[in-house]
Amino acid sequence: MSMECCSLCVGDPEDVLKHYMCNMGYEYSKILLAIESCEIENCSGLPDCVCFQKSVCHLVDFIDSLVEPEGKNPASSSTPQAIIQHLNNDTKKNMLSDMGYTADEISHAVQICGDSCDIDILVDFMHAKSAYKEEMQVLNSRTPEAEIDDEEAASISQHISKAGKITMSYNNQMRQSSSESDGELDTWIGSTSSSSSWKSGKLKRKRIINGISSVDEDECTESNNSSQNISGMHGLRGGSMLQNRVISSAMRGPPYCYFENVALMPKNEWETITRFFNGLKPEFVDSAEFSACHRQRGYVHNLPIEGREVIYPRSPMTIQEAFPGKAKFRPYWDTRTKMNCINTVRSPSTVCKEIADTMSKYDNEPPLHVQKRILCLLKKFNLLWVNPGLVAPLEPVEMEILLGFDEEHTRGASSMTERYKALGNTFQVDTVAYHMTALRSLYHHGIKVLSLFSGIGGAEVALHRAGIPLKVVVAVEGNSRRNEVLESWWKRTGQTGRLVHISDVATLTHDVLFALVQEVNGFDLVIGGSPCNNLTGSNRVTRVGLEGEHSRLFFEFPRIYNLVKQLQAQ
């Protein structure tokens, strides 16, 4: 549709622009800064007016330019992006108040998310609570006879909240991966009208509704909260950053411990974890250093750091290396080299369809602003080009490649949904194997492992790839299908050690652990990662921290490790 200049190009379109840009998915704070910094055309505010669209293009270009080059220290930056990230608390509260939120809502959000988090994280947190009833009304209108319980409703709202997801770069600089859309792409986002998305003066985010058939609370993706003080992501250089660490006598191995969870948690939770590990601080690592996908995690361990080695053969380091057969379908403007963090649910097919429909409208390449919108969706939903103009979500076998497993490692799991869940919650093998190589000289004759929350065997595969024979593995996992995956790998790779399955960490009482320690003559390593359901940033409904229903299982890890250490000291 061609645009013409309307006959009423007078007046101030600022309020209409704010509404229009918010519906495109841009951060409210960035919109305000862009309007203050850019020259806005006088216009009646009609979306079809060419003057209005010129203003929109100016604002889009300005906001897109806010992303700083990788490697630059955001704390020392004087760019507009840094200004946004360092708004003082009073300014943020005033902006939130102007958006219609009450003082109690703002105070509660700041308390949960932290004083230093971005204003859009606060907006998302507050909106998640009020969005619940609205989302349920939409869902109930589509399935009037179905009853949805509280747990399922919370799970749906959790998945919906991913629409404004923020991804984290290797140097821990937070950059918005906006849920941008234009007229050609906005049909897949929600079903509410433009007017209903701006109620009571509050900023209302459009949320994904179409394409969700079932969602599980095992989501494990990167947090949107940067409230805690993380000094930066370690990787191949991480060892040098740990040279001066102090390990108390109570935490010195053997037996060694190795605990993993999402890097960005609610405020002070990593401090709590450190306290339960007697002052042992986490090492934060982005698996992009070892693979073709981002996966930011914190690892609390007392392993040696001398002698670490990258394992060979190395896993693919770029998307092109991981999926060479699909490179010919990739447009030149898709500049990604890494996939985002592997998720536990499959991306909605409606997103792929709308991208395909948009691409089909152009004989050649789409305009620059459409390219940018599509690229944002590709990053957000981890989509691959599978044919000219066609994209698709990652399949389990592709996820296995990115995570460092053999292809078809999870084949035989009960369903595709189960495979997605299992892979989304496991270790990135190359990263863990890099850490484990420091034990190779100590246990070249074999290692005895107590593997907590063992899942599909990420720890066992990592130790195997690090060249450490598995003498004894006691795998504690309640999902029988995942136990079968580990059992299948054990036989397929010709392991000669002993594999024992236990179904629940809660059953590992003093007497049970005493019997196990006696039977195997002591463990060398206790390893695992507890559920992150109530810790991950994608969960805006039950992200209550370590006291949550699922994530409270963390406390079993230090309990069990301390018992093992005491029993073996006797």
GROMACS .gro file of N, CA and C in nm, residues 312-377:
model
  198
  312TYR      N    1   3.884  -3.232   2.224
  312TYR     CA    2   3.882  -3.252   2.078
  312TYR      C    3   3.826  -3.390   2.048
  313PRO      N    4   3.757  -3.406   1.934
  313PRO     CA    5   3.729  -3.300   1.837
  313PRO      C    6   3.631  -3.198   1.892
  314ARG      N    7   3.654  -3.071   1.859
  314ARG     CA    8   3.569  -2.964   1.908
  314ARG      C    9   3.431  -2.969   1.842
  315SER      N   10   3.332  -2.929   1.917
  315SER     CA   11   3.198  -2.917   1.859
  315SER      C   12   3.196  -2.798   1.763
  316PRO      N   13   3.100  -2.793   1.672
  316PRO     CA   14   3.090  -2.678   1.581
  316PRO      C   15   3.081  -2.548   1.661
  317MET      N   16   3.152  -2.445   1.612
  317MET     CA   17   3.157  -2.319   1.683
  317MET      C   18   3.066  -2.212   1.625
  318THR      N   19   3.011  -2.237   1.509
  318THR     CA   20   2.920  -2.140   1.447
  318THR      C   21   2.799  -2.214   1.391
  319ILE      N   22   2.694  -2.138   1.362
  319ILE     CA   23   2.575  -2.197   1.301
  319ILE      C   24   2.610  -2.261   1.168
  320GLN      N   25   2.696  -2.194   1.092
  320GLN     CA   26   2.734  -2.246   0.961
  320GLN      C   27   2.806  -2.380   0.973
  321GLU      N   28   2.893  -2.395   1.075
  321GLU     CA   29   2.963  -2.521   1.095
  321GLU      C   30   2.869  -2.630   1.144
  322ALA      N   31   2.774  -2.592   1.228
  322ALA     CA   32   2.683  -2.691   1.285
  322ALA      C   33   2.585  -2.745   1.181
  323PHE      N   34   2.538  -2.657   1.092
  323PHE     CA   35   2.436  -2.697   0.994
  323PHE      C   36   2.477  -2.651   0.854
  324PRO      N   37   2.584  -2.709   0.799
  324PRO     CA   38   2.636  -2.662   0.669
  324PRO      C   39   2.536  -2.680   0.556
  325GLY      N   40   2.450  -2.781   0.563
  325GLY     CA   41   2.354  -2.805   0.455
  325GLY      C   42   2.248  -2.698   0.444
  326LYS      N   43   2.233  -2.616   0.547
  326LYS     CA   44   2.130  -2.513   0.546
  326LYS      C   45   2.186  -2.375   0.512
  327ALA      N   46   2.318  -2.366   0.496
  327ALA     CA   47   2.381  -2.236   0.470
  327ALA      C   48   2.332  -2.175   0.338
  328LYS      N   49   2.300  -2.256   0.239
  328LYS     CA   50   2.260  -2.203   0.109
  328LYS      C   51   2.124  -2.135   0.113
  329PHE      N   52   2.045  -2.163   0.217
  329PHE     CA   53   1.913  -2.101   0.228
  329PHE      C   54   1.917  -1.972   0.310
  330ARG      N   55   2.029  -1.942   0.368
  330ARG     CA   56   2.042  -1.832   0.462
  330ARG      C   57   2.063  -1.701   0.388
  331PRO      N   58   1.976  -1.599   0.404
  331PRO     CA   59   1.997  -1.470   0.337
  331PRO      C   60   2.119  -1.398   0.393
  332TYR      N   61   2.177  -1.313   0.315
  332TYR     CA   62   2.302  -1.246   0.355
  332TYR      C   63   2.284  -1.159   0.479
  333TRP      N   64   2.160  -1.110   0.501
  333TRP     CA   65   2.138  -1.018   0.612
  333TRP      C   66   2.113  -1.090   0.745
  334ASP      N   67   2.107  -1.222   0.744
  334ASP     CA   68   2.102  -1.298   0.869
  334ASP      C   69   2.246  -1.316   0.915
  335THR      N   70   2.290  -1.227   1.003
  335THR     CA   71   2.431  -1.220   1.043
  335THR      C   72   2.462  -1.303   1.167
  336ARG      N   73   2.371  -1.386   1.212
  336ARG     CA   74   2.397  -1.464   1.332
  336ARG      C   75   2.512  -1.563   1.311
  337THR      N   76   2.592  -1.579   1.413
  337THR     CA   77   2.693  -1.684   1.415
  337THR      C   78   2.666  -1.786   1.525
  338LYS      N   79   2.588  -1.747   1.626
  338LYS     CA   80   2.553  -1.836   1.737
  338LYS      C   81   2.402  -1.841   1.754
  339MET      N   82   2.352  -1.956   1.794
  339MET     CA   83   2.212  -1.967   1.833
  339MET      C   84   2.199  -1.918   1.977
  340ASN      N   85   2.078  -1.879   2.016
  340ASN     CA   86   2.052  -1.842   2.154
  340ASN      C   87   2.036  -1.967   2.240
  341CYS      N   88   2.014  -1.945   2.369
  341CYS     CA   89   2.007  -2.056   2.463
  341CYS      C   90   1.898  -2.157   2.424
  342ILE      N   91   1.931  -2.284   2.433
  342ILE     CA   92   1.837  -2.391   2.402
  342ILE      C   93   1.723  -2.389   2.504
  343ASN      N   94   1.600  -2.393   2.454
  343ASN     CA   95   1.483  -2.386   2.540
  343ASN      C   96   1.420  -2.523   2.556
  344THR      N   97   1.321  -2.530   2.645
  344THR     CA   98   1.257  -2.659   2.672
  344THR      C   99   1.128  -2.679   2.596
  345VAL      N  100   1.085  -2.580   2.517
  345VAL     CA  101   0.962  -2.593   2.438
  345VAL      C  102   0.991  -2.556   2.293
  346ARG      N  103   0.911  -2.611   2.205
  346ARG     CA  104   0.926  -2.584   2.062
  346ARG      C  105   0.864  -2.449   2.029
  347SER      N  106   0.929  -2.373   1.943
  347SER     CA  107   0.877  -2.241   1.904
  347SER      C  108   0.746  -2.256   1.829
  348PRO      N  109   0.654  -2.159   1.845
  348PRO     CA  110   0.524  -2.168   1.777
  348PRO      C  111   0.538  -2.172   1.626
  349SER      N  112   0.464  -2.260   1.561
  349SER     CA  113   0.469  -2.270   1.415
  349SER      C  114   0.411  -2.146   1.349
  350THR      N  115   0.326  -2.073   1.423
  350THR     CA  116   0.267  -1.952   1.365
  350THR      C  117   0.373  -1.847   1.332
  351VAL      N  118   0.479  -1.843   1.411
  351VAL     CA  119   0.587  -1.748   1.384
  351VAL      C  120   0.653  -1.781   1.251
  352CYS      N  121   0.682  -1.908   1.229
  352CYS     CA  122   0.745  -1.951   1.104
  352CYS      C  123   0.655  -1.919   0.985
  353LYS      N  124   0.527  -1.942   1.000
  353LYS     CA  125   0.432  -1.917   0.890
  353LYS      C  126   0.427  -1.769   0.856
  354GLU      N  127   0.424  -1.684   0.955
  354GLU     CA  128   0.416  -1.541   0.927
  354GLU      C  129   0.544  -1.488   0.863
  355ILE      N  130   0.660  -1.543   0.903
  355ILE     CA  131   0.785  -1.504   0.838
  355ILE      C  132   0.784  -1.549   0.693
  356ALA      N  133   0.737  -1.671   0.667
  356ALA     CA  134   0.729  -1.721   0.529
  356ALA      C  135   0.635  -1.635   0.446
  357ASP      N  136   0.520  -1.598   0.501
  357ASP     CA  137   0.425  -1.514   0.428
  357ASP      C  138   0.485  -1.377   0.396
  358THR      N  139   0.559  -1.323   0.491
  358THR     CA  140   0.622  -1.193   0.469
  358THR      C  141   0.729  -1.203   0.361
  359MET      N  142   0.813  -1.306   0.366
  359MET     CA  143   0.919  -1.322   0.266
  359MET      C  144   0.861  -1.340   0.127
  360SER      N  145   0.746  -1.405   0.117
  360SER     CA  146   0.687  -1.433  -0.014
  360SER      C  147   0.634  -1.307  -0.082
  361LYS      N  148   0.622  -1.198  -0.009
  361LYS     CA  149   0.570  -1.074  -0.067
  361LYS      C  150   0.674  -1.000  -0.150
  362TYR      N  151   0.800  -1.042  -0.139
  362TYR     CA  152   0.907  -0.969  -0.207
  362TYR      C  153   0.975  -1.060  -0.309
  363ASP      N  154   0.993  -1.007  -0.430
  363ASP     CA  155   1.060  -1.083  -0.535
  363ASP      C  156   1.208  -1.099  -0.503
  364ASN      N  157   1.268  -0.993  -0.450
  364ASN     CA  158   1.409  -0.999  -0.411
  364ASN      C  159   1.417  -1.000  -0.258
  365GLU      N  160   1.512  -0.925  -0.203
  365GLU     CA  161   1.524  -0.919  -0.058
  365GLU      C  162   1.423  -0.819  -0.002
  366PRO      N  163   1.370  -0.844   0.119
  366PRO     CA  164   1.277  -0.749   0.180
  366PRO      C  165   1.349  -0.620   0.218
  367PRO      N  166   1.274  -0.511   0.240
  367PRO     CA  167   1.336  -0.385   0.280
  367PRO      C  168   1.412  -0.401   0.412
  368LEU      N  169   1.499  -0.304   0.438
  368LEU     CA  170   1.587  -0.312   0.554
  368LEU      C  171   1.509  -0.325   0.684
  369HIS      N  172   1.403  -0.246   0.698
  369HIS     CA  173   1.330  -0.251   0.826
  369HIS      C  174   1.259  -0.385   0.845
  370VAL      N  175   1.218  -0.450   0.737
  370VAL     CA  176   1.158  -0.583   0.748
  370VAL      C  177   1.266  -0.687   0.781
  371GLN      N  178   1.383  -0.672   0.722
  371GLN     CA  179   1.494  -0.762   0.754
  371GLN      C  180   1.524  -0.759   0.904
  372LYS      N  181   1.524  -0.637   0.959
  372LYS     CA  182   1.555  -0.624   1.102
  372LYS      C  183   1.449  -0.691   1.187
  373ARG      N  184   1.324  -0.676   1.150
  373ARG     CA  185   1.217  -0.738   1.227
  373ARG      C  186   1.228  -0.891   1.223
  374ILE      N  187   1.252  -0.944   1.104
  374ILE     CA  188   1.263  -1.090   1.090
  374ILE      C  189   1.383  -1.141   1.168
  375LEU      N  190   1.495  -1.069   1.162
  375LEU     CA  191   1.615  -1.112   1.233
  375LEU      C  192   1.590  -1.118   1.384
  376CYS      N  193   1.514  -1.022   1.434
  376CYS     CA  194   1.479  -1.026   1.577
  376CYS      C  195   1.401  -1.152   1.611
  377LEU      N  196   1.309  -1.191   1.526
  377LEU     CA  197   1.230  -1.312   1.550
  377LEU      C  198   1.317  -1.437   1.540
   0.00000   0.00000   0.00000
